[in-house]
């Protein structure tokens, strides 16, 4: 795992997160201005300037978009970020703005659970959808003739990792654009644009904002023409965040590095503790030296994430384990300051065993959290 940005001539991750997107200081004005609630703006004469109507632009979005752009592509002026009402709104904006009938797109077959819904809609529009697993760079095998390659690394919930640079180079050589879902890694874990991707897309609902109280998505892109189409899609669909959500997200980013450091360090300790349990199989965490994804993850990721996955012997054992936990909420999201876990098979759609558990490590004291997990395993052993 590479160090953060110390020694590269720019601020380190913590400094960048705390100050990302802030306006120039003005006497008597707040450091981070409050949310702007406006459906329209004063607009005498010709409609010029950035703010005309609330579906198109909002000053609160502008600051948040600047903050996300500084994290995803620090030091670059040739990228643009747009925020959306949710992660799926951001994903849909890229897919449906870049593809048309007769095009082909490559998706992971082990990615986010809602991707099959997107696939069905793409196919309904006459778009060919090809799929392949994330691990082993298997998407390379179905790239020929594709217009867009969609990568999710680490994959959710299986935590496989693919070589973004290798896949991006291969896709570009075939004339395809490349989008990377960066939700699980966050910009502090990896920067897809630096690895050759055209789009970095994420659900800000998860670790980016980290408090489980905001639905948000974003797209950061280095291709101006492609991003113009994404912007047009957002305008057409109106898939925009509310100003309060945008402001909460920007405020939360200030603690991103603090949260990520604690959560990732605890995730590693939890994975190491689970490795000693005989009832735990299929343990996955990219930070473990013996994890199948560790080699490539250590080359392209700066941090390994807050999610650990593993399998217990049966559905019943997994359910009783989750019920026995005292410091962990049984919930379907991940990345929050409060640890969550779920038996992923309860939703259907993921190719996982019935006893498969996706565990999102929060910001609790690691000793307390690990003790709670081990106690829950012990009391459900019989």
mmCIF file of C-alpha atoms in Angstrom:
data_model
loop_
_atom_site.group_PDB
_atom_site.id
_atom_site.type_symbol
_atom_site.label_atom_id
_atom_site.label_comp_id
_atom_site.label_asym_id
_atom_site.label_seq_id
_atom_site.Cartn_x
_atom_site.Cartn_y
_atom_site.Cartn_z
ATOM 1 C CA UNK A 1 0.000 0.000 0.000
ATOM 2 C CA UNK A 2 1.399 3.343 -1.016
ATOM 3 C CA UNK A 3 1.706 6.240 1.386
ATOM 4 C CA UNK A 4 -0.722 9.129 1.039
ATOM 5 C CA UNK A 5 0.452 12.263 -0.744
ATOM 6 C CA UNK A 6 3.121 13.306 1.689
ATOM 7 C CA UNK A 7 6.281 14.269 -0.129
ATOM 8 C CA UNK A 8 4.617 14.653 -3.532
ATOM 9 C CA UNK A 9 4.486 18.432 -3.410
ATOM 10 C CA UNK A 10 0.803 18.652 -2.428
ATOM 11 C CA UNK A 11 -1.056 18.554 0.876
ATOM 12 C CA UNK A 12 -1.611 15.222 2.591
ATOM 13 C CA UNK A 13 -5.003 13.523 2.565
ATOM 14 C CA UNK A 14 -6.080 14.863 5.944
ATOM 15 C CA UNK A 15 -5.307 18.464 5.067
ATOM 16 C CA UNK A 16 -6.961 18.101 1.680
ATOM 17 C CA UNK A 17 -10.128 16.548 3.131
ATOM 18 C CA UNK A 18 -10.485 19.239 5.801
ATOM 19 C CA UNK A 19 -10.131 22.084 3.310
ATOM 20 C CA UNK A 20 -11.545 20.587 0.106
ATOM 21 C CA UNK A 21 -13.924 22.848 -1.766
ATOM 22 C CA UNK A 22 -13.900 25.733 0.711
ATOM 23 C CA UNK A 23 -14.367 29.200 -0.790
ATOM 24 C CA UNK A 24 -11.825 31.963 -0.295
ATOM 25 C CA UNK A 25 -12.247 33.405 3.207
ATOM 26 C CA UNK A 26 -14.365 36.540 3.491
ATOM 27 C CA UNK A 27 -14.491 38.614 6.648
ATOM 28 C CA UNK A 28 -17.578 37.876 8.744
ATOM 29 C CA UNK A 29 -18.620 35.005 6.448
ATOM 30 C CA UNK A 30 -18.653 31.337 7.581
ATOM 31 C CA UNK A 31 -15.831 29.055 6.527
ATOM 32 C CA UNK A 32 -18.333 26.746 4.849
ATOM 33 C CA UNK A 33 -21.419 28.704 3.757
ATOM 34 C CA UNK A 34 -24.754 27.208 4.660
ATOM 35 C CA UNK A 35 -27.007 25.474 2.161
ATOM 36 C CA UNK A 36 -28.619 27.646 -0.500
ATOM 37 C CA UNK A 37 -32.317 26.844 -0.769
ATOM 38 C CA UNK A 38 -33.425 28.269 -4.089
ATOM 39 C CA UNK A 39 -35.569 27.017 -6.940
ATOM 40 C CA UNK A 40 -34.692 30.093 -8.988
ATOM 41 C CA UNK A 41 -32.310 33.047 -8.877
ATOM 42 C CA UNK A 42 -32.587 36.720 -9.796
ATOM 43 C CA UNK A 43 -31.959 36.822 -13.540
ATOM 44 C CA UNK A 44 -32.566 40.183 -15.201
ATOM 45 C CA UNK A 45 -31.670 40.498 -18.868
ATOM 46 C CA UNK A 46 -29.936 37.717 -20.781
ATOM 47 C CA UNK A 47 -29.619 34.384 -18.934
ATOM 48 C CA UNK A 48 -25.870 34.453 -18.321
ATOM 49 C CA UNK A 49 -23.832 33.331 -15.337
ATOM 50 C CA UNK A 50 -23.686 30.082 -13.388
ATOM 51 C CA UNK A 51 -26.964 30.195 -11.453
ATOM 52 C CA UNK A 52 -30.246 30.478 -13.306
ATOM 53 C CA UNK A 53 -32.550 27.674 -12.170
ATOM 54 C CA UNK A 54 -32.344 25.197 -9.326
ATOM 55 C CA UNK A 55 -32.392 22.051 -11.472
ATOM 56 C CA UNK A 56 -29.259 23.170 -13.322
ATOM 57 C CA UNK A 57 -26.908 24.556 -10.693
ATOM 58 C CA UNK A 58 -26.760 25.480 -7.035
ATOM 59 C CA UNK A 59 -23.939 27.206 -5.099
ATOM 60 C CA UNK A 60 -23.988 24.466 -2.456
ATOM 61 C CA UNK A 61 -23.469 21.811 -5.143
ATOM 62 C CA UNK A 62 -20.650 23.856 -6.618
ATOM 63 C CA UNK A 63 -18.630 23.774 -3.405
ATOM 64 C CA UNK A 64 -19.265 20.057 -2.907
ATOM 65 C CA UNK A 65 -18.360 19.262 -6.512
ATOM 66 C CA UNK A 66 -15.150 21.207 -6.112
ATOM 67 C CA UNK A 67 -14.371 19.257 -2.925
ATOM 68 C CA UNK A 68 -14.952 15.857 -4.524
ATOM 69 C CA UNK A 69 -12.892 16.856 -7.557
ATOM 70 C CA UNK A 70 -9.996 17.864 -5.332
ATOM 71 C CA UNK A 71 -10.064 14.426 -3.704
ATOM 72 C CA UNK A 72 -10.519 12.356 -6.871
ATOM 73 C CA UNK A 73 -8.087 14.341 -9.017
ATOM 74 C CA UNK A 74 -5.901 16.600 -6.874
ATOM 75 C CA UNK A 75 -3.980 19.270 -8.728
ATOM 76 C CA UNK A 76 -5.875 18.800 -11.994
ATOM 77 C CA UNK A 77 -7.909 21.543 -13.636
ATOM 78 C CA UNK A 78 -9.093 19.429 -16.567
ATOM 79 C CA UNK A 79 -11.662 17.374 -14.667
ATOM 80 C CA UNK A 80 -15.267 18.099 -13.786
ATOM 81 C CA UNK A 81 -17.468 16.704 -11.025
ATOM 82 C CA UNK A 82 -21.251 16.533 -10.879
ATOM 83 C CA UNK A 83 -23.257 15.464 -7.838
ATOM 84 C CA UNK A 84 -26.482 13.460 -7.991
ATOM 85 C CA UNK A 85 -29.373 12.445 -5.770
ATOM 86 C CA UNK A 86 -27.912 8.966 -5.164
ATOM 87 C CA UNK A 87 -25.187 6.618 -6.257
ATOM 88 C CA UNK A 88 -27.559 4.875 -8.664
ATOM 89 C CA UNK A 89 -28.469 8.241 -10.177
ATOM 90 C CA UNK A 90 -24.777 8.813 -10.865
ATOM 91 C CA UNK A 91 -24.295 5.311 -12.287
ATOM 92 C CA UNK A 92 -27.365 5.666 -14.493
ATOM 93 C CA UNK A 93 -26.212 9.063 -15.735
ATOM 94 C CA UNK A 94 -22.978 7.615 -17.081
ATOM 95 C CA UNK A 95 -24.527 4.484 -18.571
ATOM 96 C CA UNK A 96 -27.490 6.123 -20.248
ATOM 97 C CA UNK A 97 -25.713 9.276 -21.410
ATOM 98 C CA UNK A 98 -22.862 7.394 -23.075
ATOM 99 C CA UNK A 99 -24.693 4.459 -24.658
ATOM 100 C CA UNK A 100 -27.296 4.188 -27.371
ATOM 101 C CA UNK A 101 -29.066 1.415 -29.254
ATOM 102 C CA UNK A 102 -26.569 -0.842 -30.990
ATOM 103 C CA UNK A 103 -23.714 -0.099 -28.568
ATOM 104 C CA UNK A 104 -22.144 -2.707 -26.288
ATOM 105 C CA UNK A 105 -21.182 -2.253 -22.657
ATOM 106 C CA UNK A 106 -19.131 -4.514 -20.383
ATOM 107 C CA UNK A 107 -20.318 -4.794 -16.771
ATOM 108 C CA UNK A 108 -18.998 -6.897 -13.877
ATOM 109 C CA UNK A 109 -21.160 -9.911 -13.097
ATOM 110 C CA UNK A 110 -20.216 -9.707 -9.406
ATOM 111 C CA UNK A 111 -20.839 -6.006 -8.817
ATOM 112 C CA UNK A 112 -23.397 -3.944 -6.970
ATOM 113 C CA UNK A 113 -26.775 -5.600 -6.582
ATOM 114 C CA UNK A 114 -28.655 -2.949 -8.594
ATOM 115 C CA UNK A 115 -26.523 -3.434 -11.721
ATOM 116 C CA UNK A 116 -28.819 -6.225 -13.001
ATOM 117 C CA UNK A 117 -31.673 -3.699 -12.916
ATOM 118 C CA UNK A 118 -29.578 -1.321 -15.003
ATOM 119 C CA UNK A 119 -28.720 -4.200 -17.330
ATOM 120 C CA UNK A 120 -32.375 -4.963 -17.960
ATOM 121 C CA UNK A 121 -33.068 -1.332 -18.844
ATOM 122 C CA UNK A 122 -30.017 -1.096 -21.101
ATOM 123 C CA UNK A 123 -31.122 -4.196 -22.979
ATOM 124 C CA UNK A 124 -34.632 -2.785 -23.282
ATOM 125 C CA UNK A 125 -33.059 0.172 -25.082
ATOM 126 C CA UNK A 126 -31.275 -2.107 -27.547
ATOM 127 C CA UNK A 127 -27.852 -1.983 -25.900
ATOM 128 C CA UNK A 128 -25.802 -5.184 -25.754
ATOM 129 C CA UNK A 129 -24.650 -6.001 -22.222
ATOM 130 C CA UNK A 130 -21.710 -8.329 -21.655
ATOM 131 C CA UNK A 131 -20.560 -9.426 -18.214
ATOM 132 C CA UNK A 132 -17.487 -11.030 -16.684
ATOM 133 C CA UNK A 133 -16.082 -11.370 -13.160
ATOM 134 C CA UNK A 134 -13.937 -8.666 -11.580
ATOM 135 C CA UNK A 135 -11.165 -11.011 -10.476
ATOM 136 C CA UNK A 136 -8.402 -12.002 -12.853
ATOM 137 C CA UNK A 137 -9.178 -9.039 -15.135
ATOM 138 C CA UNK A 138 -11.732 -11.296 -16.820
ATOM 139 C CA UNK A 139 -13.516 -8.345 -18.424
ATOM 140 C CA UNK A 140 -10.621 -8.159 -20.891
ATOM 141 C CA UNK A 141 -12.024 -11.202 -22.660
ATOM 142 C CA UNK A 142 -15.269 -9.481 -23.692
ATOM 143 C CA UNK A 143 -13.995 -5.983 -24.519
ATOM 144 C CA UNK A 144 -13.804 -6.106 -28.304
ATOM 145 C CA UNK A 145 -16.293 -3.748 -29.889
ATOM 146 C CA UNK A 146 -17.573 -2.319 -26.603
ATOM 147 C CA UNK A 147 -18.341 1.392 -26.227
ATOM 148 C CA UNK A 148 -17.970 1.460 -22.438
ATOM 149 C CA UNK A 149 -16.222 -0.680 -19.821
ATOM 150 C CA UNK A 150 -17.678 -0.510 -16.303
ATOM 151 C CA UNK A 151 -15.302 -1.578 -13.518
ATOM 152 C CA UNK A 152 -16.117 -2.067 -9.847
ATOM 153 C CA UNK A 153 -13.019 -2.576 -7.730
ATOM 154 C CA UNK A 154 -13.017 -3.751 -5.017
ATOM 155 C CA UNK A 155 -16.226 -5.522 -6.009
ATOM 156 C CA UNK A 156 -19.228 -5.419 -3.715
ATOM 157 C CA UNK A 157 -19.724 -7.693 -1.834
ATOM 158 C CA UNK A 158 -17.016 -10.190 -2.879
ATOM 159 C CA UNK A 159 -14.033 -7.786 -2.576
ATOM 160 C CA UNK A 160 -12.254 -8.928 -5.727
ATOM 161 C CA UNK A 161 -9.855 -6.418 -7.276
ATOM 162 C CA UNK A 162 -8.862 -5.948 -10.910
ATOM 163 C CA UNK A 163 -5.974 -4.085 -12.522
ATOM 164 C CA UNK A 164 -7.550 -0.752 -13.450
ATOM 165 C CA UNK A 165 -4.616 0.504 -15.497
ATOM 166 C CA UNK A 166 -4.360 -2.708 -17.500
ATOM 167 C CA UNK A 167 -8.073 -2.756 -18.234
ATOM 168 C CA UNK A 168 -8.172 0.965 -19.045
ATOM 169 C CA UNK A 169 -5.275 0.686 -21.476
ATOM 170 C CA UNK A 170 -6.899 -2.278 -23.195
ATOM 171 C CA UNK A 171 -10.275 -0.545 -23.409
ATOM 172 C CA UNK A 172 -8.816 2.666 -24.805
ATOM 173 C CA UNK A 173 -6.872 0.698 -27.402
ATOM 174 C CA UNK A 174 -10.251 -0.661 -28.550
ATOM 175 C CA UNK A 175 -11.938 2.756 -28.531
ATOM 176 C CA UNK A 176 -13.944 2.276 -25.344
ATOM 177 C CA UNK A 177 -14.470 4.642 -22.456
ATOM 178 C CA UNK A 178 -13.792 3.400 -18.918
ATOM 179 C CA UNK A 179 -15.788 4.082 -15.753
ATOM 180 C CA UNK A 180 -14.737 2.880 -12.303
ATOM 181 C CA UNK A 181 -17.124 2.589 -9.374
ATOM 182 C CA UNK A 182 -14.965 3.950 -6.566
ATOM 183 C CA UNK A 183 -17.551 3.647 -3.786
ATOM 184 C CA UNK A 184 -15.853 1.054 -1.632
ATOM 185 C CA UNK A 185 -12.332 2.440 -1.945
ATOM 186 C CA UNK A 186 -13.193 6.177 -1.750
ATOM 187 C CA UNK A 187 -10.780 8.731 -3.251
ATOM 188 C CA UNK A 188 -8.490 8.149 -0.266
ATOM 189 C CA UNK A 189 -8.205 4.488 -1.197
ATOM 190 C CA UNK A 190 -7.641 4.838 -4.922
ATOM 191 C CA UNK A 191 -7.913 7.436 -7.676
ATOM 192 C CA UNK A 192 -9.274 5.823 -10.846
ATOM 193 C CA UNK A 193 -8.518 8.815 -13.071
ATOM 194 C CA UNK A 194 -4.828 8.547 -12.179
ATOM 195 C CA UNK A 195 -5.016 4.870 -13.166
ATOM 196 C CA UNK A 196 -6.328 5.738 -16.628
ATOM 197 C CA UNK A 197 -10.111 5.706 -16.196
ATOM 198 C CA UNK A 198 -12.281 8.336 -17.856
ATOM 199 C CA UNK A 199 -14.921 8.375 -15.114
ATOM 200 C CA UNK A 200 -14.752 7.920 -11.350
ATOM 201 C CA UNK A 201 -18.273 7.233 -10.091
ATOM 202 C CA UNK A 202 -19.395 6.612 -6.533
ATOM 203 C CA UNK A 203 -22.189 6.520 -4.044
ATOM 204 C CA UNK A 204 -21.443 9.268 -1.548
ATOM 205 C CA UNK A 205 -24.039 7.618 0.671
ATOM 206 C CA UNK A 206 -21.349 5.266 1.941
ATOM 207 C CA UNK A 207 -17.937 6.060 3.443
ATOM 208 C CA UNK A 208 -17.448 9.391 1.686
ATOM 209 C CA UNK A 209 -20.060 11.010 3.928
ATOM 210 C CA UNK A 210 -19.971 8.231 6.513
ATOM 211 C CA UNK A 211 -22.884 8.985 8.833
ATOM 212 C CA UNK A 212 -25.724 7.044 7.243
ATOM 213 C CA UNK A 213 -27.885 10.152 6.873
ATOM 214 C CA UNK A 214 -27.326 11.284 3.276
ATOM 215 C CA UNK A 215 -28.173 9.768 -0.109
ATOM 216 C CA UNK A 216 -25.731 11.125 -2.686
ATOM 217 C CA UNK A 217 -23.791 10.175 -5.789
ATOM 218 C CA UNK A 218 -21.159 11.794 -7.967
ATOM 219 C CA UNK A 219 -19.375 11.515 -11.289
ATOM 220 C CA UNK A 220 -15.875 12.894 -11.865
ATOM 221 C CA UNK A 221 -14.634 12.874 -15.443
ATOM 222 C CA UNK A 222 -11.600 13.948 -17.443
ATOM 223 C CA UNK A 223 -13.363 13.908 -20.842
ATOM 224 C CA UNK A 224 -15.189 17.216 -21.431
ATOM 225 C CA UNK A 225 -17.410 15.917 -24.231
ATOM 226 C CA UNK A 226 -18.455 12.842 -22.283
ATOM 227 C CA UNK A 227 -19.153 14.950 -19.204
ATOM 228 C CA UNK A 228 -21.334 17.347 -21.185
ATOM 229 C CA UNK A 229 -23.576 14.380 -21.959
ATOM 230 C CA UNK A 230 -23.672 13.427 -18.260
ATOM 231 C CA UNK A 231 -24.629 16.996 -17.348
ATOM 232 C CA UNK A 232 -27.387 16.966 -19.969
ATOM 233 C CA UNK A 233 -28.692 13.681 -18.557
ATOM 234 C CA UNK A 234 -28.839 15.169 -15.064
ATOM 235 C CA UNK A 235 -30.788 18.158 -16.405
ATOM 236 C CA UNK A 236 -33.237 15.925 -18.294
ATOM 237 C CA UNK A 237 -33.901 13.532 -15.423
ATOM 238 C CA UNK A 238 -33.667 16.056 -12.612
ATOM 239 C CA UNK A 239 -31.710 13.548 -10.508
ATOM 240 C CA UNK A 240 -30.294 16.304 -8.321
ATOM 241 C CA UNK A 241 -29.407 16.352 -4.621
ATOM 242 C CA UNK A 242 -31.147 18.687 -2.245
ATOM 243 C CA UNK A 243 -29.025 21.575 -0.964
ATOM 244 C CA UNK A 244 -29.213 20.281 2.611
ATOM 245 C CA UNK A 245 -27.900 16.866 1.550
ATOM 246 C CA UNK A 246 -25.116 18.511 -0.428
ATOM 247 C CA UNK A 247 -24.149 20.683 2.529
ATOM 248 C CA UNK A 248 -24.186 17.736 4.943
ATOM 249 C CA UNK A 249 -21.995 15.783 2.538
ATOM 250 C CA UNK A 250 -19.458 18.590 2.261
ATOM 251 C CA UNK A 251 -19.352 19.020 6.016
ATOM 252 C CA UNK A 252 -18.826 15.283 6.457
ATOM 253 C CA UNK A 253 -15.912 15.118 4.010
ATOM 254 C CA UNK A 254 -13.858 17.147 6.487
ATOM 255 C CA UNK A 255 -13.571 14.061 8.703
ATOM 256 C CA UNK A 256 -13.088 11.577 5.865
ATOM 257 C CA UNK A 257 -9.407 10.933 6.462
ATOM 258 C CA UNK A 258 -9.925 10.508 10.213
ATOM 259 C CA UNK A 259 -12.757 8.044 9.662
ATOM 260 C CA UNK A 260 -10.987 6.136 6.909
ATOM 261 C CA UNK A 261 -7.805 5.691 8.939
ATOM 262 C CA UNK A 262 -9.669 4.331 11.974
ATOM 263 C CA UNK A 263 -12.075 2.149 9.988
ATOM 264 C CA UNK A 264 -9.439 0.675 7.685
ATOM 265 C CA UNK A 265 -7.034 -0.079 10.527
ATOM 266 C CA UNK A 266 -9.800 -1.788 12.494
ATOM 267 C CA UNK A 267 -10.935 -3.711 9.408
ATOM 268 C CA UNK A 268 -7.437 -5.162 9.105
ATOM 269 C CA UNK A 269 -7.421 -6.174 12.763
ATOM 270 C CA UNK A 270 -10.867 -7.724 12.458
ATOM 271 C CA UNK A 271 -9.820 -9.686 9.373
ATOM 272 C CA UNK A 272 -6.754 -10.977 11.220
ATOM 273 C CA UNK A 273 -8.923 -12.040 14.177
ATOM 274 C CA UNK A 274 -11.452 -13.784 11.935
ATOM 275 C CA UNK A 275 -8.657 -15.667 10.204
ATOM 276 C CA UNK A 276 -8.121 -17.577 13.463
ATOM 277 C CA UNK A 277 -11.715 -18.823 13.650
ATOM 278 C CA UNK A 278 -12.323 -22.299 12.275
ATOM 279 C CA UNK A 279 -16.001 -21.664 11.548
ATOM 280 C CA UNK A 280 -15.133 -18.720 9.277
ATOM 281 C CA UNK A 281 -14.485 -19.585 5.636
ATOM 282 C CA UNK A 282 -14.093 -17.516 2.489
ATOM 283 C CA UNK A 283 -12.591 -14.620 4.416
ATOM 284 C CA UNK A 284 -11.834 -11.670 2.134
ATOM 285 C CA UNK A 285 -10.054 -8.420 2.846
ATOM 286 C CA UNK A 286 -7.642 -6.956 0.267
ATOM 287 C CA UNK A 287 -5.256 -5.839 3.003
ATOM 288 C CA UNK A 288 -4.491 -9.384 4.124
ATOM 289 C CA UNK A 289 -1.172 -10.519 2.597
ATOM 290 C CA UNK A 290 -2.666 -13.874 1.613
ATOM 291 C CA UNK A 291 -5.857 -12.457 0.107
ATOM 292 C CA UNK A 292 -6.213 -13.288 -3.622
ATOM 293 C CA UNK A 293 -6.582 -9.562 -4.382
ATOM 294 C CA UNK A 294 -3.721 -8.319 -2.231
ATOM 295 C CA UNK A 295 -1.005 -8.150 -4.872
ATOM 296 C CA UNK A 296 -2.841 -5.916 -7.325
ATOM 297 C CA UNK A 297 -4.606 -4.006 -4.533
ATOM 298 C CA UNK A 298 -1.266 -3.099 -2.988
ATOM 299 C CA UNK A 299 -0.100 -1.719 -6.335
ATOM 300 C CA UNK A 300 -3.066 0.542 -7.071
ATOM 301 C CA UNK A 301 -4.757 1.216 -3.725
ATOM 302 C CA UNK A 302 -3.467 3.449 -0.968
ATOM 303 C CA UNK A 303 -5.933 2.056 1.566
ATOM 304 C CA UNK A 304 -7.909 -1.180 1.481
ATOM 305 C CA UNK A 305 -11.348 -0.158 2.674
ATOM 306 C CA UNK A 306 -13.611 -0.762 5.645
ATOM 307 C CA UNK A 307 -15.480 -3.852 4.423
ATOM 308 C CA UNK A 308 -14.618 -7.430 5.397
ATOM 309 C CA UNK A 309 -16.559 -10.387 4.004
ATOM 310 C CA UNK A 310 -16.712 -13.964 5.228
ATOM 311 C CA UNK A 311 -18.975 -17.005 5.340
ATOM 312 C CA UNK A 312 -20.404 -18.828 8.329
ATOM 313 C CA UNK A 313 -21.488 -22.491 8.088
ATOM 314 C CA UNK A 314 -25.195 -21.863 7.491
ATOM 315 C CA UNK A 315 -27.899 -19.276 7.074
ATOM 316 C CA UNK A 316 -29.074 -19.982 10.614
ATOM 317 C CA UNK A 317 -25.595 -19.491 12.077
ATOM 318 C CA UNK A 318 -25.160 -16.213 10.213
ATOM 319 C CA UNK A 319 -28.550 -14.920 11.361
ATOM 320 C CA UNK A 320 -27.905 -15.856 14.989
ATOM 321 C CA UNK A 321 -24.434 -14.311 14.831
ATOM 322 C CA UNK A 322 -25.844 -11.019 13.571
ATOM 323 C CA UNK A 323 -28.546 -11.044 16.226
ATOM 324 C CA UNK A 324 -25.962 -11.652 18.958
ATOM 325 C CA UNK A 325 -23.865 -8.620 18.040
ATOM 326 C CA UNK A 326 -24.270 -5.658 20.394
ATOM 327 C CA UNK A 327 -22.139 -2.982 18.707
ATOM 328 C CA UNK A 328 -23.109 -3.736 15.115
ATOM 329 C CA UNK A 329 -26.344 -2.777 13.362
ATOM 330 C CA UNK A 330 -27.957 -5.259 10.978
ATOM 331 C CA UNK A 331 -28.250 -2.891 8.024
ATOM 332 C CA UNK A 332 -27.621 -2.985 4.307
ATOM 333 C CA UNK A 333 -25.300 -0.041 3.788
ATOM 334 C CA UNK A 334 -21.589 0.241 4.516
ATOM 335 C CA UNK A 335 -18.966 2.844 5.294
ATOM 336 C CA UNK A 336 -20.639 4.516 8.274
ATOM 337 C CA UNK A 337 -19.134 5.447 11.622
ATOM 338 C CA UNK A 338 -21.365 2.812 13.237
ATOM 339 C CA UNK A 339 -20.478 -0.731 12.234
ATOM 340 C CA UNK A 340 -23.045 -2.606 10.184
ATOM 341 C CA UNK A 341 -23.288 -6.159 8.925
ATOM 342 C CA UNK A 342 -25.772 -8.275 7.060
ATOM 343 C CA UNK A 343 -26.343 -11.704 5.646
ATOM 344 C CA UNK A 344 -26.108 -10.637 2.059
ATOM 345 C CA UNK A 345 -28.074 -13.559 0.672
ATOM 346 C CA UNK A 346 -31.296 -12.259 2.188
ATOM 347 C CA UNK A 347 -31.697 -9.927 -0.788
ATOM 348 C CA UNK A 348 -31.073 -12.432 -3.555
ATOM 349 C CA UNK A 349 -29.151 -11.355 -6.637
ATOM 350 C CA UNK A 350 -25.648 -11.869 -5.231
ATOM 351 C CA UNK A 351 -23.891 -15.156 -6.006
ATOM 352 C CA UNK A 352 -22.894 -15.787 -2.398
ATOM 353 C CA UNK A 353 -23.456 -18.659 0.068
ATOM 354 C CA UNK A 354 -26.411 -18.455 2.446
ATOM 355 C CA UNK A 355 -24.045 -17.849 5.358
ATOM 356 C CA UNK A 356 -22.141 -15.026 3.633
ATOM 357 C CA UNK A 357 -21.721 -11.914 5.803
ATOM 358 C CA UNK A 358 -20.704 -8.472 4.576
ATOM 359 C CA UNK A 359 -19.262 -6.599 7.540
ATOM 360 C CA UNK A 360 -18.680 -2.839 7.447
ATOM 361 C CA UNK A 361 -16.281 -1.686 10.128
ATOM 362 C CA UNK A 362 -17.192 1.551 11.873
ATOM 363 C CA UNK A 363 -15.295 3.951 14.102
ATOM 364 C CA UNK A 364 -15.815 2.168 17.409
ATOM 365 C CA UNK A 365 -12.776 1.349 19.508
ATOM 366 C CA UNK A 366 -11.226 -1.647 17.765
ATOM 367 C CA UNK A 367 -10.825 -3.642 20.966
ATOM 368 C CA UNK A 368 -14.519 -3.268 21.794
ATOM 369 C CA UNK A 369 -15.675 -4.110 18.288
ATOM 370 C CA UNK A 370 -13.481 -7.176 17.848
ATOM 371 C CA UNK A 371 -14.400 -8.441 21.307
ATOM 372 C CA UNK A 372 -18.069 -8.110 20.389
ATOM 373 C CA UNK A 373 -17.587 -10.060 17.154
ATOM 374 C CA UNK A 374 -15.645 -12.853 18.841
ATOM 375 C CA UNK A 375 -18.197 -13.047 21.668
ATOM 376 C CA UNK A 376 -21.039 -13.303 19.142
ATOM 377 C CA UNK A 377 -19.210 -16.114 17.351
ATOM 378 C CA UNK A 378 -18.663 -17.907 20.651
ATOM 379 C CA UNK A 379 -22.228 -17.680 21.917
ATOM 380 C CA UNK A 380 -23.636 -18.945 18.604
ATOM 381 C CA UNK A 381 -21.145 -21.804 18.236
ATOM 382 C CA UNK A 382 -23.466 -24.463 19.595
#
